[in-house]
Amino acid sequence: MLWYHAVVEREHELQNPTSPEKIRLLGERLRLGPGSHVLDVASGRGGPALVLAGAFGCRITCVERSEEFHAVAQSRVREAGLEALVELVHADARDYPLEPERYDAALCLGASFVWDGLAGTLEALVPAVRPRGFVAVGEPYWRTWPLPDGFEPDEGEEGFVTLAETVERFETAGLAPVTVIDASHDDWDRYETLHWLAGEEWLNEHPDDPDADGIRTHLERGRRRYLRWTRDLLGWAIIAGRKP
């Protein structure tokens, strides 16, 4: 089937439930400046890189395996005139060589599945940042625990824990937690409902596409699940930890 996220995230400036203001806040908390070098793994359409490079003048190396997202990021970086600051690498982040202590900060926003979860992501990224550098991960967590009767986590959600336990995983990885930037309901609604709009418009443009029924089914299920359960149960936060 046509890749679902390429359809429903074709208009997202940021592909997570956050905002440009919160990405700039992240840059402030990571102490970014013109001399900083940032790694952004699974960087998607390049949204955070554009915000951070534009606001702080830092260099950013983006690694993204999706051809669709990589091509869009190339266009966006070119249009923003940030080619000198943003390097775009088309590769699977899991296979990308991480040179020890090369970066001032390493980001993985909403893509810890690359290393099979948060613990594996921190294990991969901590060695790549210099001493006193930062690792920031955007990660889902459960706002309610235990989960209510009748709710079944989707595949990939079983490993999520509470926010407190999520932050503890940074400490276990040897990082000092220094900031939490949480997604609000407004952030979630903006992110999720743009999926609905983009998906509906794609279906209207491609009524006879062989993948239309699958896209429609996925879209409708996601909308029902969000409104019935995950809007209240599932949180998402960018957590930053500092290396000793």
CSV table of N, CA and C in Angstrom, one decimal, residues 16-161:
chain,number,residue,atom,x,y,z
A,16,ASN,N,5.3,16.2,14.5
A,16,ASN,CA,5.0,15.8,15.8
A,16,ASN,C,4.1,16.8,16.5
A,17,PRO,N,3.4,16.4,17.6
A,17,PRO,CA,2.5,17.3,18.3
A,17,PRO,C,3.3,18.4,19.1
A,18,THR,N,3.8,19.3,18.4
A,18,THR,CA,4.6,20.4,19.0
A,18,THR,C,4.4,21.7,18.1
A,19,SER,N,5.2,22.7,18.4
A,19,SER,CA,5.0,24.0,17.7
A,19,SER,C,6.4,24.6,17.4
A,20,PRO,N,6.4,25.5,16.5
A,20,PRO,CA,7.7,26.2,16.3
A,20,PRO,C,8.2,26.9,17.5
A,21,GLU,N,7.3,27.4,18.3
A,21,GLU,CA,7.7,28.1,19.6
A,21,GLU,C,8.4,27.1,20.5
A,22,LYS,N,7.9,25.9,20.6
A,22,LYS,CA,8.5,24.9,21.5
A,22,LYS,C,9.8,24.4,20.9
A,23,ILE,N,9.9,24.3,19.6
A,23,ILE,CA,11.2,23.9,19.1
A,23,ILE,C,12.2,25.0,19.3
A,24,ARG,N,11.8,26.2,19.2
A,24,ARG,CA,12.8,27.3,19.6
A,24,ARG,C,13.2,27.3,21.1
A,25,LEU,N,12.2,27.0,21.9
A,25,LEU,CA,12.5,26.8,23.3
A,25,LEU,C,13.5,25.7,23.5
A,26,LEU,N,13.3,24.6,22.8
A,26,LEU,CA,14.3,23.5,22.9
A,26,LEU,C,15.7,24.0,22.5
A,27,GLY,N,15.8,24.7,21.4
A,27,GLY,CA,17.1,25.3,21.0
A,27,GLY,C,17.7,26.1,22.1
A,28,GLU,N,16.9,26.9,22.8
A,28,GLU,CA,17.4,27.7,23.9
A,28,GLU,C,17.9,26.8,25.1
A,29,ARG,N,17.1,25.8,25.4
A,29,ARG,CA,17.5,24.9,26.5
A,29,ARG,C,18.7,24.1,26.1
A,30,LEU,N,19.0,23.8,24.8
A,30,LEU,CA,20.2,23.1,24.4
A,30,LEU,C,21.4,24.0,24.2
A,31,ARG,N,21.2,25.3,24.5
A,31,ARG,CA,22.2,26.3,24.4
A,31,ARG,C,22.8,26.4,23.0
A,32,LEU,N,22.0,26.3,22.0
A,32,LEU,CA,22.5,26.4,20.7
A,32,LEU,C,22.9,27.8,20.2
A,33,GLY,N,23.8,27.8,19.3
A,33,GLY,CA,24.3,29.1,18.8
A,33,GLY,C,25.0,28.8,17.5
A,34,PRO,N,25.6,29.8,16.9
A,34,PRO,CA,26.3,29.7,15.6
A,34,PRO,C,27.4,28.6,15.6
A,35,GLY,N,28.0,28.4,16.7
A,35,GLY,CA,29.1,27.4,16.8
A,35,GLY,C,28.6,25.9,17.0
A,36,SER,N,27.3,25.7,17.2
A,36,SER,CA,26.8,24.4,17.5
A,36,SER,C,26.6,23.5,16.3
A,37,HIS,N,26.8,22.2,16.5
A,37,HIS,CA,26.6,21.2,15.5
A,37,HIS,C,25.6,20.2,16.1
A,38,VAL,N,24.4,20.1,15.4
A,38,VAL,CA,23.3,19.2,15.9
A,38,VAL,C,23.1,18.1,14.9
A,39,LEU,N,22.8,16.9,15.5
A,39,LEU,CA,22.4,15.8,14.7
A,39,LEU,C,20.9,15.6,14.9
A,40,ASP,N,20.2,15.4,13.8
A,40,ASP,CA,18.7,15.2,13.9
A,40,ASP,C,18.4,13.9,13.2
A,41,VAL,N,18.1,12.8,13.9
A,41,VAL,CA,17.9,11.5,13.3
A,41,VAL,C,16.4,11.3,13.0
A,42,ALA,N,16.1,10.6,11.9
A,42,ALA,CA,14.7,10.5,11.4
A,42,ALA,C,14.1,11.8,11.3
A,43,SER,N,14.7,12.7,10.6
A,43,SER,CA,14.4,14.1,10.5
A,43,SER,C,13.2,14.5,9.7
A,44,GLY,N,12.6,13.5,8.9
A,44,GLY,CA,11.4,13.8,8.2
A,44,GLY,C,11.5,14.9,7.2
A,45,ARG,N,10.5,15.7,7.2
A,45,ARG,CA,10.4,16.8,6.2
A,45,ARG,C,11.3,18.0,6.6
A,46,GLY,N,12.1,17.9,7.6
A,46,GLY,CA,13.1,18.9,8.0
A,46,GLY,C,12.6,20.0,8.8
A,47,GLY,N,11.4,19.9,9.4
A,47,GLY,CA,10.8,21.0,10.2
A,47,GLY,C,11.6,21.5,11.3
A,48,PRO,N,12.0,20.7,12.3
A,48,PRO,CA,12.8,21.2,13.4
A,48,PRO,C,14.1,21.8,12.9
A,49,ALA,N,14.8,21.2,12.0
A,49,ALA,CA,16.1,21.7,11.5
A,49,ALA,C,15.9,23.1,10.9
A,50,LEU,N,14.8,23.3,10.2
A,50,LEU,CA,14.6,24.7,9.6
A,50,LEU,C,14.4,25.7,10.7
A,51,VAL,N,13.6,25.3,11.8
A,51,VAL,CA,13.4,26.2,12.9
A,51,VAL,C,14.7,26.5,13.6
A,52,LEU,N,15.4,25.5,13.9
A,52,LEU,CA,16.6,25.7,14.8
A,52,LEU,C,17.7,26.4,14.0
A,53,ALA,N,18.0,26.0,12.7
A,53,ALA,CA,19.0,26.7,12.0
A,53,ALA,C,18.6,28.1,11.7
A,54,GLY,N,17.4,28.4,11.5
A,54,GLY,CA,16.9,29.8,11.2
A,54,GLY,C,17.0,30.6,12.5
A,55,ALA,N,16.7,30.1,13.6
A,55,ALA,CA,16.7,30.8,14.9
A,55,ALA,C,18.0,31.0,15.5
A,56,PHE,N,18.9,30.0,15.4
A,56,PHE,CA,20.2,30.0,16.2
A,56,PHE,C,21.4,30.0,15.3
A,57,GLY,N,21.3,29.8,14.0
A,57,GLY,CA,22.4,29.8,13.1
A,57,GLY,C,23.3,28.6,13.3
A,58,CYS,N,22.8,27.5,13.9
A,58,CYS,CA,23.6,26.3,14.1
A,58,CYS,C,23.6,25.4,12.9
A,59,ARG,N,24.6,24.6,12.8
A,59,ARG,CA,24.7,23.6,11.8
A,59,ARG,C,23.9,22.3,12.2
A,60,ILE,N,23.2,21.7,11.3
A,60,ILE,CA,22.4,20.6,11.6
A,60,ILE,C,22.6,19.5,10.5
A,61,THR,N,22.9,18.3,10.9
A,61,THR,CA,23.0,17.2,10.1
A,61,THR,C,21.7,16.3,10.2
A,62,CYS,N,20.9,16.2,9.2
A,62,CYS,CA,19.7,15.5,9.2
A,62,CYS,C,19.8,14.2,8.5
A,63,VAL,N,19.3,13.1,9.1
A,63,VAL,CA,19.3,11.8,8.6
A,63,VAL,C,17.9,11.3,8.4
A,64,GLU,N,17.5,11.0,7.2
A,64,GLU,CA,16.1,10.5,7.0
A,64,GLU,C,16.1,9.4,5.9
A,65,ARG,N,15.4,8.3,6.2
A,65,ARG,CA,15.4,7.2,5.2
A,65,ARG,C,14.3,7.3,4.2
A,66,SER,N,13.2,8.1,4.4
A,66,SER,CA,12.1,8.1,3.5
A,66,SER,C,12.5,9.0,2.3
A,67,GLU,N,12.3,8.5,1.1
A,67,GLU,CA,12.6,9.3,-0.1
A,67,GLU,C,11.7,10.4,-0.2
A,68,GLU,N,10.4,10.2,0.1
A,68,GLU,CA,9.4,11.3,0.0
A,68,GLU,C,9.8,12.5,0.9
A,69,PHE,N,10.0,12.1,2.2
A,69,PHE,CA,10.3,13.2,3.1
A,69,PHE,C,11.7,13.9,2.8
A,70,HIS,N,12.7,13.1,2.4
A,70,HIS,CA,14.0,13.6,2.1
A,70,HIS,C,13.9,14.6,1.0
A,71,ALA,N,13.1,14.3,-0.1
A,71,ALA,CA,12.9,15.2,-1.2
A,71,ALA,C,12.2,16.5,-0.8
A,72,VAL,N,11.2,16.4,0.0
A,72,VAL,CA,10.5,17.6,0.5
A,72,VAL,C,11.5,18.4,1.4
A,73,ALA,N,12.3,17.8,2.2
A,73,ALA,CA,13.2,18.6,3.0
A,73,ALA,C,14.2,19.3,2.2
A,74,GLN,N,14.7,18.7,1.1
A,74,GLN,CA,15.6,19.3,0.2
A,74,GLN,C,15.0,20.6,-0.4
A,75,SER,N,13.8,20.5,-0.8
A,75,SER,CA,13.1,21.7,-1.3
A,75,SER,C,12.9,22.8,-0.3
A,76,ARG,N,12.5,22.4,0.9
A,76,ARG,CA,12.3,23.4,2.0
A,76,ARG,C,13.5,24.1,2.4
A,77,VAL,N,14.6,23.3,2.5
A,77,VAL,CA,15.9,23.9,2.9
A,77,VAL,C,16.4,24.9,1.9
A,78,ARG,N,16.2,24.5,0.6
A,78,ARG,CA,16.6,25.4,-0.5
A,78,ARG,C,15.8,26.7,-0.5
A,79,GLU,N,14.5,26.5,-0.3
A,79,GLU,CA,13.6,27.7,-0.3
A,79,GLU,C,13.9,28.6,0.8
A,80,ALA,N,14.3,28.1,1.9
A,80,ALA,CA,14.7,28.9,3.1
A,80,ALA,C,16.0,29.5,3.0
A,81,GLY,N,16.8,29.1,2.0
A,81,GLY,CA,18.2,29.6,1.9
A,81,GLY,C,19.1,29.1,3.0
A,82,LEU,N,18.9,27.9,3.5
A,82,LEU,CA,19.7,27.4,4.6
A,82,LEU,C,20.6,26.2,4.2
A,83,GLU,N,20.9,26.1,2.9
A,83,GLU,CA,21.8,25.0,2.5
A,83,GLU,C,23.1,25.0,3.2
A,84,ALA,N,23.7,26.2,3.6
A,84,ALA,CA,25.0,26.2,4.2
A,84,ALA,C,24.9,25.7,5.6
A,85,LEU,N,23.8,25.6,6.2
A,85,LEU,CA,23.6,25.2,7.6
A,85,LEU,C,23.0,23.8,7.8
A,86,VAL,N,22.2,23.4,6.9
A,86,VAL,CA,21.5,22.1,7.0
A,86,VAL,C,22.0,21.1,6.0
A,87,GLU,N,22.6,20.1,6.5
A,87,GLU,CA,23.0,19.0,5.6
A,87,GLU,C,22.0,17.9,5.7
A,88,LEU,N,21.5,17.4,4.5
A,88,LEU,CA,20.5,16.4,4.5
A,88,LEU,C,21.1,15.1,4.0
A,89,VAL,N,21.0,14.0,4.8
A,89,VAL,CA,21.6,12.7,4.4
A,89,VAL,C,20.4,11.8,4.2
A,90,HIS,N,20.3,11.1,3.1
A,90,HIS,CA,19.3,10.1,2.8
A,90,HIS,C,19.8,8.8,3.2
A,91,ALA,N,19.4,8.3,4.4
A,91,ALA,CA,19.9,7.1,4.9
A,91,ALA,C,19.1,6.6,6.1
A,92,ASP,N,19.1,5.3,6.4
A,92,ASP,CA,18.5,4.8,7.6
A,92,ASP,C,19.3,5.2,8.8
A,93,ALA,N,18.8,5.9,9.7
A,93,ALA,CA,19.5,6.4,10.9
A,93,ALA,C,20.2,5.3,11.6
A,94,ARG,N,19.6,4.1,11.6
A,94,ARG,CA,20.2,3.0,12.3
A,94,ARG,C,21.5,2.6,11.7
A,95,ASP,N,21.7,2.8,10.4
A,95,ASP,CA,22.9,2.4,9.7
A,95,ASP,C,23.9,3.5,9.6
A,96,TYR,N,23.5,4.7,10.0
A,96,TYR,CA,24.3,5.9,9.8
A,96,TYR,C,25.5,5.9,10.9
A,97,PRO,N,26.7,6.0,10.4
A,97,PRO,CA,27.8,6.0,11.4
A,97,PRO,C,27.8,7.2,12.3
A,98,LEU,N,27.8,6.9,13.6
A,98,LEU,CA,27.8,8.0,14.6
A,98,LEU,C,29.2,8.1,15.2
A,99,GLU,N,29.9,9.2,14.8
A,99,GLU,CA,31.2,9.4,15.2
A,99,GLU,C,31.2,9.9,16.7
A,100,PRO,N,32.0,9.3,17.6
A,100,PRO,CA,32.0,9.6,19.0
A,100,PRO,C,32.3,11.1,19.2
A,101,GLU,N,31.5,11.7,20.1
A,101,GLU,CA,31.6,13.1,20.6
A,101,GLU,C,31.7,14.1,19.5
A,102,ARG,N,31.0,13.9,18.4
A,102,ARG,CA,31.1,14.8,17.3
A,102,ARG,C,30.1,16.0,17.4
A,103,TYR,N,29.0,15.8,18.1
A,103,TYR,CA,27.9,16.7,18.1
A,103,TYR,C,27.7,17.4,19.4
A,104,ASP,N,27.2,18.6,19.4
A,104,ASP,CA,26.9,19.4,20.6
A,104,ASP,C,25.5,18.9,21.1
A,105,ALA,N,24.7,18.5,20.2
A,105,ALA,CA,23.4,17.9,20.6
A,105,ALA,C,22.9,16.9,19.6
A,106,ALA,N,22.2,15.9,20.1
A,106,ALA,CA,21.6,14.9,19.2
A,106,ALA,C,20.1,14.9,19.4
A,107,LEU,N,19.3,14.9,18.4
A,107,LEU,CA,17.8,14.9,18.5
A,107,LEU,C,17.2,13.6,17.8
A,108,CYS,N,16.2,13.1,18.4
A,108,CYS,CA,15.4,12.1,17.8
A,108,CYS,C,13.9,12.4,18.3
A,109,LEU,N,13.2,13.1,17.4
A,109,LEU,CA,11.9,13.6,17.8
A,109,LEU,C,10.8,12.7,17.2
A,110,GLY,N,10.2,11.8,18.1
A,110,GLY,CA,9.1,11.0,17.7
A,110,GLY,C,9.5,9.8,16.8
A,111,ALA,N,10.8,9.3,17.0
A,111,ALA,CA,11.2,8.2,16.1
A,111,ALA,C,12.1,7.3,16.9
A,112,SER,N,11.9,7.1,18.2
A,112,SER,CA,12.8,6.1,18.9
A,112,SER,C,12.6,4.7,18.5
A,113,PHE,N,11.6,4.4,17.6
A,113,PHE,CA,11.5,3.1,17.0
A,113,PHE,C,12.7,2.7,16.2
A,114,VAL,N,13.4,3.7,15.7
A,114,VAL,CA,14.6,3.4,14.9
A,114,VAL,C,15.6,2.5,15.7
A,115,TRP,N,15.7,2.7,17.0
A,115,TRP,CA,16.5,1.8,17.8
A,115,TRP,C,15.7,1.0,18.8
A,116,ASP,N,14.5,0.7,18.4
A,116,ASP,CA,13.6,-0.2,19.2
A,116,ASP,C,13.2,0.3,20.5
A,117,GLY,N,13.1,1.6,20.6
A,117,GLY,CA,12.6,2.2,21.9
A,117,GLY,C,13.5,3.2,22.4
A,118,LEU,N,13.1,3.8,23.5
A,118,LEU,CA,13.9,4.9,24.1
A,118,LEU,C,15.2,4.5,24.7
A,119,ALA,N,15.3,3.4,25.3
A,119,ALA,CA,16.5,2.9,25.9
A,119,ALA,C,17.6,2.7,24.8
A,120,GLY,N,17.2,2.0,23.7
A,120,GLY,CA,18.1,1.8,22.6
A,120,GLY,C,18.5,3.1,21.9
A,121,THR,N,17.6,4.1,21.9
A,121,THR,CA,17.9,5.4,21.3
A,121,THR,C,18.9,6.1,22.1
A,122,LEU,N,18.7,6.2,23.4
A,122,LEU,CA,19.7,6.8,24.2
A,122,LEU,C,21.1,6.2,24.2
A,123,GLU,N,21.1,4.8,24.2
A,123,GLU,CA,22.3,4.1,24.1
A,123,GLU,C,23.1,4.4,22.8
A,124,ALA,N,22.3,4.7,21.7
A,124,ALA,CA,23.0,5.0,20.4
A,124,ALA,C,23.5,6.4,20.4
A,125,LEU,N,22.7,7.4,21.0
A,125,LEU,CA,23.0,8.8,20.8
A,125,LEU,C,23.9,9.4,21.8
A,126,VAL,N,23.9,8.9,23.0
A,126,VAL,CA,24.8,9.5,24.1
A,126,VAL,C,26.3,9.5,23.7
A,127,PRO,N,26.8,8.4,23.1
A,127,PRO,CA,28.2,8.5,22.7
A,127,PRO,C,28.5,9.5,21.6
A,128,ALA,N,27.5,9.9,20.8
A,128,ALA,CA,27.7,10.8,19.7
A,128,ALA,C,27.9,12.2,20.1
A,129,VAL,N,27.5,12.6,21.3
A,129,VAL,CA,27.6,14.0,21.8
A,129,VAL,C,28.8,14.2,22.7
A,130,ARG,N,29.3,15.4,22.6
A,130,ARG,CA,30.5,15.7,23.4
A,130,ARG,C,30.2,15.8,24.9
A,131,PRO,N,31.2,15.7,25.8
A,131,PRO,CA,30.9,15.9,27.2
A,131,PRO,C,30.2,17.3,27.4
A,132,ARG,N,29.2,17.3,28.2
A,132,ARG,CA,28.4,18.5,28.5
A,132,ARG,C,27.4,18.8,27.3
A,133,GLY,N,27.4,17.9,26.4
A,133,GLY,CA,26.4,18.0,25.3
A,133,GLY,C,25.1,17.5,25.7
A,134,PHE,N,24.1,17.5,24.8
A,134,PHE,CA,22.7,17.2,25.1
A,134,PHE,C,22.2,16.1,24.1
A,135,VAL,N,21.3,15.3,24.7
A,135,VAL,CA,20.5,14.4,23.9
A,135,VAL,C,19.0,14.7,24.2
A,136,ALA,N,18.2,15.0,23.1
A,136,ALA,CA,16.8,15.3,23.3
A,136,ALA,C,16.0,14.3,22.4
A,137,VAL,N,15.0,13.7,23.1
A,137,VAL,CA,14.1,12.7,22.4
A,137,VAL,C,12.7,13.2,22.6
A,138,GLY,N,11.9,13.2,21.6
A,138,GLY,CA,10.5,13.4,21.7
A,138,GLY,C,9.8,12.0,21.8
A,139,GLU,N,9.1,11.8,22.9
A,139,GLU,CA,8.7,10.4,23.2
A,139,GLU,C,7.3,10.4,23.7
A,140,PRO,N,6.4,9.5,23.3
A,140,PRO,CA,5.1,9.3,23.9
A,140,PRO,C,5.2,8.8,25.3
A,141,TYR,N,4.2,9.0,26.1
A,141,TYR,CA,4.1,8.5,27.4
A,141,TYR,C,2.6,8.4,27.8
A,142,TRP,N,2.3,7.6,28.8
A,142,TRP,CA,0.9,7.4,29.2
A,142,TRP,C,0.6,8.4,30.3
A,143,ARG,N,-0.4,9.2,30.0
A,143,ARG,CA,-0.9,10.2,31.0
A,143,ARG,C,-1.7,9.5,32.2
A,144,THR,N,-2.3,8.3,31.8
A,144,THR,CA,-3.0,7.6,32.8
A,144,THR,C,-2.4,6.2,32.9
A,145,TRP,N,-2.2,5.8,34.2
A,145,TRP,CA,-1.7,4.4,34.4
A,145,TRP,C,-2.3,3.9,35.7
A,146,PRO,N,-2.9,2.7,35.7
A,146,PRO,CA,-2.9,1.7,34.6
A,146,PRO,C,-3.9,2.2,33.6
A,147,LEU,N,-3.7,1.6,32.4
A,147,LEU,CA,-4.6,2.0,31.3
A,147,LEU,C,-6.0,1.5,31.6
A,148,PRO,N,-7.1,2.2,31.1
A,148,PRO,CA,-8.4,1.8,31.4
A,148,PRO,C,-8.9,0.6,30.7
A,149,ASP,N,-9.9,-0.1,31.3
A,149,ASP,CA,-10.4,-1.3,30.7
A,149,ASP,C,-11.0,-0.9,29.4
A,150,GLY,N,-10.8,-1.8,28.4
A,150,GLY,CA,-11.4,-1.5,27.1
A,150,GLY,C,-10.4,-0.9,26.1
A,151,PHE,N,-9.3,-0.4,26.6
A,151,PHE,CA,-8.3,0.2,25.7
A,151,PHE,C,-7.2,-0.8,25.4
A,152,GLU,N,-6.9,-1.0,24.2
A,152,GLU,CA,-5.8,-1.9,23.8
A,152,GLU,C,-4.7,-1.1,23.1
A,153,PRO,N,-3.5,-1.1,23.6
A,153,PRO,CA,-2.4,-0.4,23.0
A,153,PRO,C,-2.1,-1.0,21.6
A,154,ASP,N,-1.8,-0.1,20.6
A,154,ASP,CA,-1.4,-0.6,19.3
A,154,ASP,C,0.0,-1.1,19.4
A,155,GLU,N,0.4,-1.8,18.3
A,155,GLU,CA,1.8,-2.3,18.2
A,155,GLU,C,2.8,-1.1,18.3
A,156,GLY,N,3.7,-1.3,19.1
A,156,GLY,CA,4.7,-0.2,19.3
A,156,GLY,C,4.4,0.7,20.6
A,157,GLU,N,3.2,0.6,21.1
A,157,GLU,CA,2.8,1.4,22.2
A,157,GLU,C,3.0,0.6,23.6
A,158,GLU,N,3.3,-0.7,23.5
A,158,GLU,CA,3.4,-1.5,24.7
A,158,GLU,C,4.6,-1.0,25.6
A,159,GLY,N,5.6,-0.5,25.0
A,159,GLY,CA,6.8,-0.1,25.7
A,159,GLY,C,6.7,1.3,26.4
A,160,PHE,N,5.6,2.1,26.1
A,160,PHE,CA,5.5,3.4,26.7
A,160,PHE,C,5.2,3.3,28.2
A,161,VAL,N,5.7,4.2,28.9
A,161,VAL,CA,5.5,4.3,30.4
A,161,VAL,C,5.0,5.7,30.8
